[in-house]
mmCIF file of C-alpha atoms in Angstrom:
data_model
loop_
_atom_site.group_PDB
_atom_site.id
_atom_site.type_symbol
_atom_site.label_atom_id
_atom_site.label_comp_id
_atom_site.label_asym_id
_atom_site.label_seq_id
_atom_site.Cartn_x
_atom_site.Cartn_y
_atom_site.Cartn_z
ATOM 1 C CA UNK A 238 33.250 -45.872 95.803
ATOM 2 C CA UNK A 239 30.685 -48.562 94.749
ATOM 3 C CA UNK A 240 28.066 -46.194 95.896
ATOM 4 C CA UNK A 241 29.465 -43.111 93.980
ATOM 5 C CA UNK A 242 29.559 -45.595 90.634
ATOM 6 C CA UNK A 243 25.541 -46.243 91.318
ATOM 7 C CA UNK A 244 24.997 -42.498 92.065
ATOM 8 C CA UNK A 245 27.011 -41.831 88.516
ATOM 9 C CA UNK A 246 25.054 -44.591 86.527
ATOM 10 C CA UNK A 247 22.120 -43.425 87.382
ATOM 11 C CA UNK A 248 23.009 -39.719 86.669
ATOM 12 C CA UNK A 249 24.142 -41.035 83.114
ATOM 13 C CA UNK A 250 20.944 -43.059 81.766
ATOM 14 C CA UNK A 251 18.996 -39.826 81.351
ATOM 15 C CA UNK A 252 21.713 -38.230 79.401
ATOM 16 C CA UNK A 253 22.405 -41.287 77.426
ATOM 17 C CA UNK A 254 18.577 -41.508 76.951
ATOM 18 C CA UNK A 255 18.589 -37.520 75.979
ATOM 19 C CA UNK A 256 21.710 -38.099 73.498
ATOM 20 C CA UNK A 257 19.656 -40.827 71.861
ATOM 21 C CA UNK A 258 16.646 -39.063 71.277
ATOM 22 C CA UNK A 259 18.757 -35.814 69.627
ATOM 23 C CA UNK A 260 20.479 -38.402 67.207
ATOM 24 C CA UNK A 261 17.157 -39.908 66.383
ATOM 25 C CA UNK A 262 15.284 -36.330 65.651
ATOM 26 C CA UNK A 263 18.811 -35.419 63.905
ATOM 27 C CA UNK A 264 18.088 -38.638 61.550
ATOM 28 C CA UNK A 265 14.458 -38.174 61.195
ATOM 29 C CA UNK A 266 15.479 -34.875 59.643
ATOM 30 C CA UNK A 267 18.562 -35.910 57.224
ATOM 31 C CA UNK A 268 16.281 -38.477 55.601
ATOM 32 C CA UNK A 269 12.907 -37.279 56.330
ATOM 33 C CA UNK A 270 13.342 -33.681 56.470
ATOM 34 C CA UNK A 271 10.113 -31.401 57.432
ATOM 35 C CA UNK A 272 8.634 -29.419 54.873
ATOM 36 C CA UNK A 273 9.480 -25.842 54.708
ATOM 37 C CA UNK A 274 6.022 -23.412 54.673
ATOM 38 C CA UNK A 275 5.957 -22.852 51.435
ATOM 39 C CA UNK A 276 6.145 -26.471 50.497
ATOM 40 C CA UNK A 277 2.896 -26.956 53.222
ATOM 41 C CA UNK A 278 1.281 -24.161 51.584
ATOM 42 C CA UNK A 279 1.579 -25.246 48.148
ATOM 43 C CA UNK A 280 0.319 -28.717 49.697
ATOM 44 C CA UNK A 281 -2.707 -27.339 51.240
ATOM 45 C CA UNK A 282 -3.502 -25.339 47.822
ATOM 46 C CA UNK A 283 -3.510 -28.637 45.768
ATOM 47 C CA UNK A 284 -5.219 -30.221 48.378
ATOM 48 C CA UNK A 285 -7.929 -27.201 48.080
ATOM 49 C CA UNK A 286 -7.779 -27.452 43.919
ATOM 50 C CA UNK A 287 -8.413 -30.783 44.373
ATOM 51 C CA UNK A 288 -11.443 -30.994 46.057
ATOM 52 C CA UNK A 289 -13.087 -28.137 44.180
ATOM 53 C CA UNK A 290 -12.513 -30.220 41.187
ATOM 54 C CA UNK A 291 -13.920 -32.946 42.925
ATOM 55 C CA UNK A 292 -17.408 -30.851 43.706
ATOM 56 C CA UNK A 293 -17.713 -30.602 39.907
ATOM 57 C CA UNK A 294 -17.168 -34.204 38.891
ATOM 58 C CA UNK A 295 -14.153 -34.083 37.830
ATOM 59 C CA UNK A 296 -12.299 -37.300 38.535
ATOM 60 C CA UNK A 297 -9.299 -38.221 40.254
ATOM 61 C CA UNK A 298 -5.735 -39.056 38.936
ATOM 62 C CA UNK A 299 -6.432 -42.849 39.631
ATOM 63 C CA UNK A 300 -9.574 -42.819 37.831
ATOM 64 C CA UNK A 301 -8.139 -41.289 34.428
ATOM 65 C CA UNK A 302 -7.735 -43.740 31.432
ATOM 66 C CA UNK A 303 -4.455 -43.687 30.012
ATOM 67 C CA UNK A 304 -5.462 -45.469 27.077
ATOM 68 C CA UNK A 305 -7.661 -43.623 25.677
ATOM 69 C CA UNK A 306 -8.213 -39.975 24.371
ATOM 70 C CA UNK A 307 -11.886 -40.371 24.541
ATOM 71 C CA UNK A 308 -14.366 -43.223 25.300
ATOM 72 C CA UNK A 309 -15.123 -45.657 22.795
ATOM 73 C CA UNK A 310 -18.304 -45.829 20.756
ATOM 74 C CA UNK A 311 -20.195 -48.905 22.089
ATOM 75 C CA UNK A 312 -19.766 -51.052 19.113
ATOM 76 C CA UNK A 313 -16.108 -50.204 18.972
ATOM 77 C CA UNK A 314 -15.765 -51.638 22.711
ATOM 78 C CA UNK A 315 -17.490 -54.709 21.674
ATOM 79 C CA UNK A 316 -15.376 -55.799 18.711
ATOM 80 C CA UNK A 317 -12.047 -54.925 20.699
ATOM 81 C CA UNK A 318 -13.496 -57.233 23.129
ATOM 82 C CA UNK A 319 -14.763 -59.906 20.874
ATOM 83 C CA UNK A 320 -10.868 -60.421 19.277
ATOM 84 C CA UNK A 321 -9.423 -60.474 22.519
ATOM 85 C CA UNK A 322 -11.603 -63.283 22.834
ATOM 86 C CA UNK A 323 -10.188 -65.113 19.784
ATOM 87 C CA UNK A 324 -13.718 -63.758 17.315
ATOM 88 C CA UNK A 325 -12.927 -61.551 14.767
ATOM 89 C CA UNK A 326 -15.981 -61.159 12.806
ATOM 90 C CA UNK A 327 -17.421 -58.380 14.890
ATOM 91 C CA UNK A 328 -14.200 -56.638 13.745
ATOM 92 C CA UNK A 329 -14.362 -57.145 10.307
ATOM 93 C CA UNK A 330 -18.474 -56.305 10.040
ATOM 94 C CA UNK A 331 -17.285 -52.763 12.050
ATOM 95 C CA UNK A 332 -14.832 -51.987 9.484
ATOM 96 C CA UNK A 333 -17.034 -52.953 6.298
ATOM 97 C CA UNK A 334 -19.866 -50.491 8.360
ATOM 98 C CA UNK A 335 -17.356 -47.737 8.211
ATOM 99 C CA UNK A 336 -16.990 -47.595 4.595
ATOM 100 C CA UNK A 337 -15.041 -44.565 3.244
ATOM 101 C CA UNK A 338 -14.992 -42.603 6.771
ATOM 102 C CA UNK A 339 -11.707 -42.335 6.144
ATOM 103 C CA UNK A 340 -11.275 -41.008 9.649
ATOM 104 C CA UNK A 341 -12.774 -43.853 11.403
ATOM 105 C CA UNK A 342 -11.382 -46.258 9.172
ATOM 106 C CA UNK A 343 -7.950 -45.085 10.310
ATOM 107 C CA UNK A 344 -8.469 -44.963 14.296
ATOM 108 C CA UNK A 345 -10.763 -47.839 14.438
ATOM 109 C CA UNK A 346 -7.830 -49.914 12.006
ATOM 110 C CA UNK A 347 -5.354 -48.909 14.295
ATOM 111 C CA UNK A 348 -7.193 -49.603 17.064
ATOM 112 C CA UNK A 349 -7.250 -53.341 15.788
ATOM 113 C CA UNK A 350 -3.944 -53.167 14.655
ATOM 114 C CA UNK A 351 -2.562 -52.888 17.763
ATOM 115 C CA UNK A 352 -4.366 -55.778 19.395
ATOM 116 C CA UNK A 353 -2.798 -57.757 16.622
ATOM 117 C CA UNK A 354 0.573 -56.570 17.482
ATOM 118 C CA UNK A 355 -0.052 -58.293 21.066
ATOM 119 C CA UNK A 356 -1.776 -61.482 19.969
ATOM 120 C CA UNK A 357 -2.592 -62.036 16.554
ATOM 121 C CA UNK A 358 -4.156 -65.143 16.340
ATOM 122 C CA UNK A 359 -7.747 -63.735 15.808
ATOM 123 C CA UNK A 360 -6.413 -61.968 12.524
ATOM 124 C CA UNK A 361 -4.804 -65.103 11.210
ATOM 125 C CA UNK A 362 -8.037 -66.531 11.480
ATOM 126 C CA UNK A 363 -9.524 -63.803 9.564
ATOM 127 C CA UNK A 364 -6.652 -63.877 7.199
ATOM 128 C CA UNK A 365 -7.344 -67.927 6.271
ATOM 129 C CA UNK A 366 -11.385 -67.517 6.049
ATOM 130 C CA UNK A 367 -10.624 -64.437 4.100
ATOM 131 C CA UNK A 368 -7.382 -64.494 1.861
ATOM 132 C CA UNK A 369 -8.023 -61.316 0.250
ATOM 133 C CA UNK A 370 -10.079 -58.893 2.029
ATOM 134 C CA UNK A 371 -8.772 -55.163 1.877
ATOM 135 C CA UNK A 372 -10.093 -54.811 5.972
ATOM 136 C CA UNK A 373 -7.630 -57.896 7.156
ATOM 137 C CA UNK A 374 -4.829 -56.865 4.776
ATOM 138 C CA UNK A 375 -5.074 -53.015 6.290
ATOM 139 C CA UNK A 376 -4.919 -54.224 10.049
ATOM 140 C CA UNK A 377 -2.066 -56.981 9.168
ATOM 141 C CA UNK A 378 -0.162 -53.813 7.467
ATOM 142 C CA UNK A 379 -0.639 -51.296 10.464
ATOM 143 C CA UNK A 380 -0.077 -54.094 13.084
ATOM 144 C CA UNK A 381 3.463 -54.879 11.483
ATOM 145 C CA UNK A 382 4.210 -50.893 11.790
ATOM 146 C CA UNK A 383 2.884 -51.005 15.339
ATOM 147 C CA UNK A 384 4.758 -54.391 16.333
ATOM 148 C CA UNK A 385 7.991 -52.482 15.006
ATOM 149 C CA UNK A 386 7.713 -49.635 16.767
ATOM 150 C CA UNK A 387 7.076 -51.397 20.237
ATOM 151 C CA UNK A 388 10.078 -53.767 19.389
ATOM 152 C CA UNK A 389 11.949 -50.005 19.381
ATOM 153 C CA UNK A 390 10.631 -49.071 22.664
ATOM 154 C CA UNK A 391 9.888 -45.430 23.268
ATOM 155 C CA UNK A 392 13.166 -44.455 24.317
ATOM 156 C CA UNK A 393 15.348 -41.916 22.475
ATOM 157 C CA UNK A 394 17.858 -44.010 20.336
ATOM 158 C CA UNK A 395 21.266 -43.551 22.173
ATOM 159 C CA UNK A 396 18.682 -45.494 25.066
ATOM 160 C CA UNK A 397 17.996 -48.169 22.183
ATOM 161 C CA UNK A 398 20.427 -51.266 22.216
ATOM 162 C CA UNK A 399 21.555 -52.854 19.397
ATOM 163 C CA UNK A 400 19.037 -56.101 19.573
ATOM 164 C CA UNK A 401 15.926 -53.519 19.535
ATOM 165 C CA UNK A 402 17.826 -51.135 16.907
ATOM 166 C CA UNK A 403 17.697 -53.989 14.310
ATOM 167 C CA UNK A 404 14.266 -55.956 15.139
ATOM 168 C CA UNK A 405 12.912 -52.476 14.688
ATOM 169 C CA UNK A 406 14.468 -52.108 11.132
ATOM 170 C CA UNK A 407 13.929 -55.519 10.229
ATOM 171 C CA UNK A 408 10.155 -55.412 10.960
ATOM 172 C CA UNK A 409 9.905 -51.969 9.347
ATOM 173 C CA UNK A 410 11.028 -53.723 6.170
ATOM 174 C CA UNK A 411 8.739 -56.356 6.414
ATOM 175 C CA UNK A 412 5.946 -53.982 6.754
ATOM 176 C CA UNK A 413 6.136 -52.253 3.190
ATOM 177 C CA UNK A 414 4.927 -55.163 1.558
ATOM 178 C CA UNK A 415 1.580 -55.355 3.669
ATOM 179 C CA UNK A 416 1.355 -51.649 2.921
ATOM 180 C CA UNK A 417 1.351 -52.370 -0.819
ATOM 181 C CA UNK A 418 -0.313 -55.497 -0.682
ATOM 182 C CA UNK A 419 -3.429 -53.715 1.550
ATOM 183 C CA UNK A 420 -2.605 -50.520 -0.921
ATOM 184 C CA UNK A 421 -3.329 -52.711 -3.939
ATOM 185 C CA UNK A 422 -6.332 -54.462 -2.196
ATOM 186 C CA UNK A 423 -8.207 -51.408 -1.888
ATOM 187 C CA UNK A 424 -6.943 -48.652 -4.268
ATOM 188 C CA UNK A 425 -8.940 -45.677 -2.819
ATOM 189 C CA UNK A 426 -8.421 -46.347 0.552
ATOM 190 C CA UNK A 427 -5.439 -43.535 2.409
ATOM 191 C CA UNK A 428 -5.172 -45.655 5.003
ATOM 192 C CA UNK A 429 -2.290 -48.198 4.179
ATOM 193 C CA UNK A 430 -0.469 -44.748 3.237
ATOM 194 C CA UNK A 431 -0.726 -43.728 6.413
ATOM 195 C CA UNK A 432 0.815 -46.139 7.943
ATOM 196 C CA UNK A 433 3.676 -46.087 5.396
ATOM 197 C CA UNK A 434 4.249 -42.506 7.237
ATOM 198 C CA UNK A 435 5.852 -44.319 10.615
ATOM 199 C CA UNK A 436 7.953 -46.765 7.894
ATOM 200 C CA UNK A 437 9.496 -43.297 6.860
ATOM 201 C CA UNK A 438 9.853 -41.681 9.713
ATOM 202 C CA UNK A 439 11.265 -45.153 10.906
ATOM 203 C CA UNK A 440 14.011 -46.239 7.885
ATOM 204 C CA UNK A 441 14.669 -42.448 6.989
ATOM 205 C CA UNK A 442 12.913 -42.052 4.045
ATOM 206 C CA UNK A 443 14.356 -38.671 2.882
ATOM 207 C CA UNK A 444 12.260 -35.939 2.166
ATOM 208 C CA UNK A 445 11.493 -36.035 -1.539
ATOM 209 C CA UNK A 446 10.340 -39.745 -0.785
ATOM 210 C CA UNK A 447 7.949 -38.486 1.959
ATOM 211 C CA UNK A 448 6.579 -36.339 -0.976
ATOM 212 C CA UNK A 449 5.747 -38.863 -3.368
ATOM 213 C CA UNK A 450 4.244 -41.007 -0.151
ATOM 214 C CA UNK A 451 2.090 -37.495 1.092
ATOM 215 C CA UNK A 452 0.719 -36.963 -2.576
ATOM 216 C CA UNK A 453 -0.731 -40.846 -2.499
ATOM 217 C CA UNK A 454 -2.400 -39.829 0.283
ATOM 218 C CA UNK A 455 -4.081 -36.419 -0.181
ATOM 219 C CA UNK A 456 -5.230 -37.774 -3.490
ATOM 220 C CA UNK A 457 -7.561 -39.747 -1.666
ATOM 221 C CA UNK A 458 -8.086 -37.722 1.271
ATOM 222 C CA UNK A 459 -6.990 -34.008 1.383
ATOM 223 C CA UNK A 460 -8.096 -33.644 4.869
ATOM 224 C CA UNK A 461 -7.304 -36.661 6.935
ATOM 225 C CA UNK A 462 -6.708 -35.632 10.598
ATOM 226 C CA UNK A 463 -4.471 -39.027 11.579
ATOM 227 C CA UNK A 464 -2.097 -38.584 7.942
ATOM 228 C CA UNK A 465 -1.683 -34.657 8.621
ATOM 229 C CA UNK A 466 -0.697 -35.589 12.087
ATOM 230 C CA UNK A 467 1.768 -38.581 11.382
ATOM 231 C CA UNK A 468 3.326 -36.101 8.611
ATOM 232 C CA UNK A 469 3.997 -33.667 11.197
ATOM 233 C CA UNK A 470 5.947 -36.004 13.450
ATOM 234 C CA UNK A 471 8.008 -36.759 10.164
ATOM 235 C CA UNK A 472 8.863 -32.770 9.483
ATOM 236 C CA UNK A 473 9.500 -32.067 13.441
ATOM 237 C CA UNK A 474 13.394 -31.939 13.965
ATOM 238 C CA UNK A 475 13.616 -34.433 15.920
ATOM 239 C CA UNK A 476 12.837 -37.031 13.336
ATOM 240 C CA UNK A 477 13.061 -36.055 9.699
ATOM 241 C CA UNK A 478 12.736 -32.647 9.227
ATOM 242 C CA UNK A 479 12.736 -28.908 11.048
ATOM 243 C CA UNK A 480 11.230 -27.016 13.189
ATOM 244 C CA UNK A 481 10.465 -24.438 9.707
ATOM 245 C CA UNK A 482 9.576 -27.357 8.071
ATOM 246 C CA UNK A 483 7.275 -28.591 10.578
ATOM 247 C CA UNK A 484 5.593 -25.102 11.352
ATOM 248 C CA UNK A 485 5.541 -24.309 7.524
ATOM 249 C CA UNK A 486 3.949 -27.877 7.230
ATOM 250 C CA UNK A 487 1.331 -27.110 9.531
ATOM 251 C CA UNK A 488 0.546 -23.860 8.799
ATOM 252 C CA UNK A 489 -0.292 -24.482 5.264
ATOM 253 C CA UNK A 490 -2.346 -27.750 6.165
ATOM 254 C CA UNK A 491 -4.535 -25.818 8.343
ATOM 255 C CA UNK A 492 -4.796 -22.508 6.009
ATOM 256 C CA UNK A 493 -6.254 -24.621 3.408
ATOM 257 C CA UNK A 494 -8.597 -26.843 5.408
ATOM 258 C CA UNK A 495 -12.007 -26.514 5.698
ATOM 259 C CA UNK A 496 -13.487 -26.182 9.273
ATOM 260 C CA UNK A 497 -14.454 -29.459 11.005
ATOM 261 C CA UNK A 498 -11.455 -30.952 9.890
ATOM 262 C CA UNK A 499 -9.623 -30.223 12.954
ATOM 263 C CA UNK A 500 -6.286 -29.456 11.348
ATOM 264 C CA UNK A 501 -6.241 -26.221 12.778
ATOM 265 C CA UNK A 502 -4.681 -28.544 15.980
ATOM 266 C CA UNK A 503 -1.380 -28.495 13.633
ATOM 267 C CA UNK A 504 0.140 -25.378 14.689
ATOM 268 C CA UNK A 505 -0.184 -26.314 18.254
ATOM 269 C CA UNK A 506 1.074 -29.151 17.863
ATOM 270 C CA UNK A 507 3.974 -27.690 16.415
ATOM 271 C CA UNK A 508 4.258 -25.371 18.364
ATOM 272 C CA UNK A 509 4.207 -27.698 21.248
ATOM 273 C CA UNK A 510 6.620 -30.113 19.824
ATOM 274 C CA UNK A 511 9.263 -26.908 19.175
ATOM 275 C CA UNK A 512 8.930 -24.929 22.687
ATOM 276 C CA UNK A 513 11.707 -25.234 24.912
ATOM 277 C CA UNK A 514 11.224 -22.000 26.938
ATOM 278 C CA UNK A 515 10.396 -22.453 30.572
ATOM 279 C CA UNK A 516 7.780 -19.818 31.099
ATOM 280 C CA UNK A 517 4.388 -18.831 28.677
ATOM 281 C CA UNK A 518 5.508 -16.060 26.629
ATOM 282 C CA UNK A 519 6.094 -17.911 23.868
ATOM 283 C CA UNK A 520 2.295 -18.783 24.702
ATOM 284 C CA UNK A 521 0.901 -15.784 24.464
ATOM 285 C CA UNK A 522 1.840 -14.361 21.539
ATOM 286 C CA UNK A 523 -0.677 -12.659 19.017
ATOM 287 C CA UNK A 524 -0.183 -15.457 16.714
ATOM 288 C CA UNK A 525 -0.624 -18.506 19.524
ATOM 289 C CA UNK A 526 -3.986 -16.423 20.420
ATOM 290 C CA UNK A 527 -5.077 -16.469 16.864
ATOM 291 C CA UNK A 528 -4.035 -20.184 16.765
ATOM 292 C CA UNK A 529 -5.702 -21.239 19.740
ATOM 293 C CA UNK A 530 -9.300 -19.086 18.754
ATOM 294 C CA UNK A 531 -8.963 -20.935 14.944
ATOM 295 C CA UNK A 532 -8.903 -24.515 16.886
ATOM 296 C CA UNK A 533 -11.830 -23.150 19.375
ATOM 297 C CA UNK A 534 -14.076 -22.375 15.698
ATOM 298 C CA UNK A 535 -12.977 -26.232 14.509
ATOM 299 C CA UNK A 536 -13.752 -27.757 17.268
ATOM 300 C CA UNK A 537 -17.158 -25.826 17.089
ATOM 301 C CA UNK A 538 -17.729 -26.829 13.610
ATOM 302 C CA UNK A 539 -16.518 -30.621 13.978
ATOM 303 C CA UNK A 540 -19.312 -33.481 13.927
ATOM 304 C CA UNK A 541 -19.105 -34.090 17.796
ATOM 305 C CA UNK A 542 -18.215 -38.164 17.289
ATOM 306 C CA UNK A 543 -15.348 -37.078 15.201
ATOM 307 C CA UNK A 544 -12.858 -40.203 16.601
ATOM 308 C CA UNK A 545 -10.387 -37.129 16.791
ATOM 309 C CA UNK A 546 -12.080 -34.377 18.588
ATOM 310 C CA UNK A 547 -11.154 -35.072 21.795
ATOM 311 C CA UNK A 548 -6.896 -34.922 21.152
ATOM 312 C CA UNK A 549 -7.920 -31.075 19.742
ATOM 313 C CA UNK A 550 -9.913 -30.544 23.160
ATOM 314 C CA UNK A 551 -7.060 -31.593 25.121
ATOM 315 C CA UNK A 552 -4.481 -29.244 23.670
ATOM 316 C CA UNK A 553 -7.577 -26.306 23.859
ATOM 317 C CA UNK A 554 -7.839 -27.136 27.956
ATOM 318 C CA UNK A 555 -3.817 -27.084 27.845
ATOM 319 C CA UNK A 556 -2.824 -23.739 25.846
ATOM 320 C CA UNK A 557 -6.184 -21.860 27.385
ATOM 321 C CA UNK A 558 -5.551 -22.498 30.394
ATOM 322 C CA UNK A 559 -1.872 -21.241 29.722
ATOM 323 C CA UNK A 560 -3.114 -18.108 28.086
ATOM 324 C CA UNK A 561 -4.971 -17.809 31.293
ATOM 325 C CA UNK A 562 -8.300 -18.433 30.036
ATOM 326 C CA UNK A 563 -9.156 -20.596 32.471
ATOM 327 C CA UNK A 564 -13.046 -20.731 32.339
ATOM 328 C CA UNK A 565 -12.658 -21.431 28.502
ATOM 329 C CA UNK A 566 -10.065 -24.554 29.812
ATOM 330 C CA UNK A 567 -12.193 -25.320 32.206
ATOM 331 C CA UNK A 568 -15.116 -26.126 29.693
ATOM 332 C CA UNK A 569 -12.380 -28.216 27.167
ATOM 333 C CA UNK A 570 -11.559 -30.051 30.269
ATOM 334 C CA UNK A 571 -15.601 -30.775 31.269
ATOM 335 C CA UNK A 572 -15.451 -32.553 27.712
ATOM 336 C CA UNK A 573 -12.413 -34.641 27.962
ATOM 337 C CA UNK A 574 -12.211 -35.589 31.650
ATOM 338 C CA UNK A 575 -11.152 -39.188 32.484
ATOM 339 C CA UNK A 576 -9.541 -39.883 29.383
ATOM 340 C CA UNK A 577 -5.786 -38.703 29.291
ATOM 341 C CA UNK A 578 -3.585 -40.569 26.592
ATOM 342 C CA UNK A 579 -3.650 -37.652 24.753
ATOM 343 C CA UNK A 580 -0.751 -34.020 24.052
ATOM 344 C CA UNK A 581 -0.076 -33.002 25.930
ATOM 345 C CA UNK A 582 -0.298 -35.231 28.865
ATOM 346 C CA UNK A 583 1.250 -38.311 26.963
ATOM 347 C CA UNK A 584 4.775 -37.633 27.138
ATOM 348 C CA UNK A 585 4.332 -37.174 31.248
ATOM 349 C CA UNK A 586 5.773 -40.409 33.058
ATOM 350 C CA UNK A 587 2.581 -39.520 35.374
ATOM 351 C CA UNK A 588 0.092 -39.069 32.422
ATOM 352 C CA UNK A 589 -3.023 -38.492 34.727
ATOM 353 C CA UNK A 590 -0.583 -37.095 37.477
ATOM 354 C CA UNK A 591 -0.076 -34.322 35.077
ATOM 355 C CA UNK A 592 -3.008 -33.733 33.730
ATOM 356 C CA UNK A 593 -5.108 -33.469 37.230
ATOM 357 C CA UNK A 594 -1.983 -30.901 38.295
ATOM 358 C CA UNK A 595 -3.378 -28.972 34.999
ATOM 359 C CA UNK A 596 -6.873 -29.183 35.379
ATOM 360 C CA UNK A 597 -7.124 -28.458 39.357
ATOM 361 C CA UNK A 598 -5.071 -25.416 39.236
ATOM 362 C CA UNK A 599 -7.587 -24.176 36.008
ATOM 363 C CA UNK A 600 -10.287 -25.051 38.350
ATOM 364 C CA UNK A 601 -8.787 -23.337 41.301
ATOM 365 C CA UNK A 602 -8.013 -19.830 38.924
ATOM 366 C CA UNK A 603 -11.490 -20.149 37.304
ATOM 367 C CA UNK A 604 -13.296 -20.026 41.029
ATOM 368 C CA UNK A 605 -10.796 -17.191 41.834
ATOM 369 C CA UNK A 606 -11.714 -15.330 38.829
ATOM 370 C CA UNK A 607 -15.152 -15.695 39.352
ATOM 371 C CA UNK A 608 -15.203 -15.018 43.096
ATOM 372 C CA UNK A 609 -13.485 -11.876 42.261
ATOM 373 C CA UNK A 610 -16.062 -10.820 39.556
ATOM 374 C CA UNK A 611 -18.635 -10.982 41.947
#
């Protein structure tokens, strides 16, 4: 019998060693399961995209900036640099260079701004050598609006608690007096009245308010790319306004502005910040066509170190490349690559994820196109 138990042990490691192994592979496949061949194949064509878009310089998803829409100019670098650094004068010389740019004034401003809404000694500095200058008082105003607005978070409100609901009001508040003061300091300047435009969308300024707020600011500067854009967030529906409102809004800023301005961007934007259909029908319409060849003629016409150029190059690369122009996308994308904070790659959790998925597969369609031409 003792014999026939050895026989039967032996006889059963095997099996139990078999058995083992099947509930191991069975495991292995509940959590880890093997991708199906379509899921390989799509694999092996990003893969591909990838490295074709590699051969042509194009840079990698960890290589994008997602901070920027565009590089800096040089001096801009070196004044952000020189007030992390506690030195605000190269600031405040950059701005007084600027003059009535209104443009630059604006992005380099908020560009400031925000730095102050992370550490603001350098500005109080500025502030106490300089009790009154118009430059200090615009980048105190638009760092309050900024500080707000990050005290808010970028959730949707029912995401907002209560604590964040009322700093963000409370700041808000706070911040129309530096808009008047800086608005008072400098008389012609749009610039405090543009920031004014996120302390409406903000407290709910209703819309003959915003009226009265959008006529202080065309007065001074019919054009101004970073006002018609913050106006537009106000009239979208999911702030203050419509989606008629907000493609009525944009329609008639672009209509009546001259090229170079790049407010032809507007009904894209709209556009974009309206579509909820899953496919690109809605994309290819007659009228997105005629949109998208009106932005391609501002872009043209723009003074190439427009601070703004690039966000209208980013949407171009994005709506060609959906309108399956992808040679055309494939040049907006040459111009923009490795900068991504920009629509309509921003609202992406994987901003440069997204955009490379974009890009490679325009790159990919653009080779195919042109292989097949040949």
């Amino acid at each position: 019998m003792t014999v026939l138990f050895w026989i039967l042990g032996i006889l059963a490691v095997p099996t139990a060693i078999f058995l083992l192994w099947l509930l191991w592979v069975f495991l292995k496949e509940l959590f880890s399961p093997s991708p199906d061949d379509g899921d390989t194949d799509a694999d092996a064509e990003a893969a591909q995209a990838a490295k074709a878009a590699a051969k042509l310089g194009l840079l990698p998803a960890e290589r994008q900036n997602t901070e920027l829409a565009a590089p800096l100019p040089e001096q801009w670098t070196a004044a952000l640099a020189a007030v992390r650094g506690g030195d605000w004068q190269p600031a405040a010389d950059l701005l007084a260079a600027v003059g009535r740019d209104w443009d630059r004034r604006s992005a380099l401003a908020y560009l400031l701004a925000d730095r102050a809404a992370e550490e603001d000694g350098w500005l109080l500095a500025w502030e106490a050598a300089r009790p009154d200058d118009p430059d200090a008082a615009v980048v105190r105003a638009r760092s309050t609006v900024i500080l707000a607005w990050k005290i808010r978070g970028a959730k949707a409100a029912k995401y907002t608690t209560r604590e964040q609901a009322e700093g963000f009001h409370r700041t808000l508040t706070s911040a129309r007096a530096e808009v008047a003061r800086a608005a008072a300091l400098n008389p012609d300047d749009p610039t405090p009245f543009v920031a004014e435009i996120w302390v409406a969308l903000g407290l709910g300024y209703p819309n003959a308010r915003m009226d009265e707020l959008w006529t202080e600011i065309t007065s001074r500067a019919p054009h101004h790319y970073e006002a018609h854009f913050s106006a537009l967030q106000y009239w979208c529906a999911k702030w203050r306004g419509s989606e008629r409102l907000a493609r009525e809004f944009a329609e008639r800023a672009a209509a009546g502005a001259p090229l170079g301005s790049l407010l032809t961007v507007l009904p894209l934007i709209a556009h974009f910040e309206h579509d909820e259909s899953d496919d690109t029908e809605a994309d290819n319409t007659p009228e997105m066509r005629a949109r998208v060849e009106a932005a391609l003629a501002d872009a043209a016409a723009a003074d190439p170190s427009h601070p703004r150029l690039p966000e209208l190059r980013h949407l171009l690369a994005y709506y060609l490349h959906l309108q399956g122009r992808n040679e055309a996308a494939l040049e907006q994308f040459r111009l923009v690559d490795g900068h991504v904070n920009a629509l309509p790659w921003r609202h992406d959790s994987d901003m440069a994820g997204y955009y490379c998925r974009v890009r490679n597969t325009t790159v990919a369609l653009a080779e195919e196109a042109a292989t097949a031409g040949v």
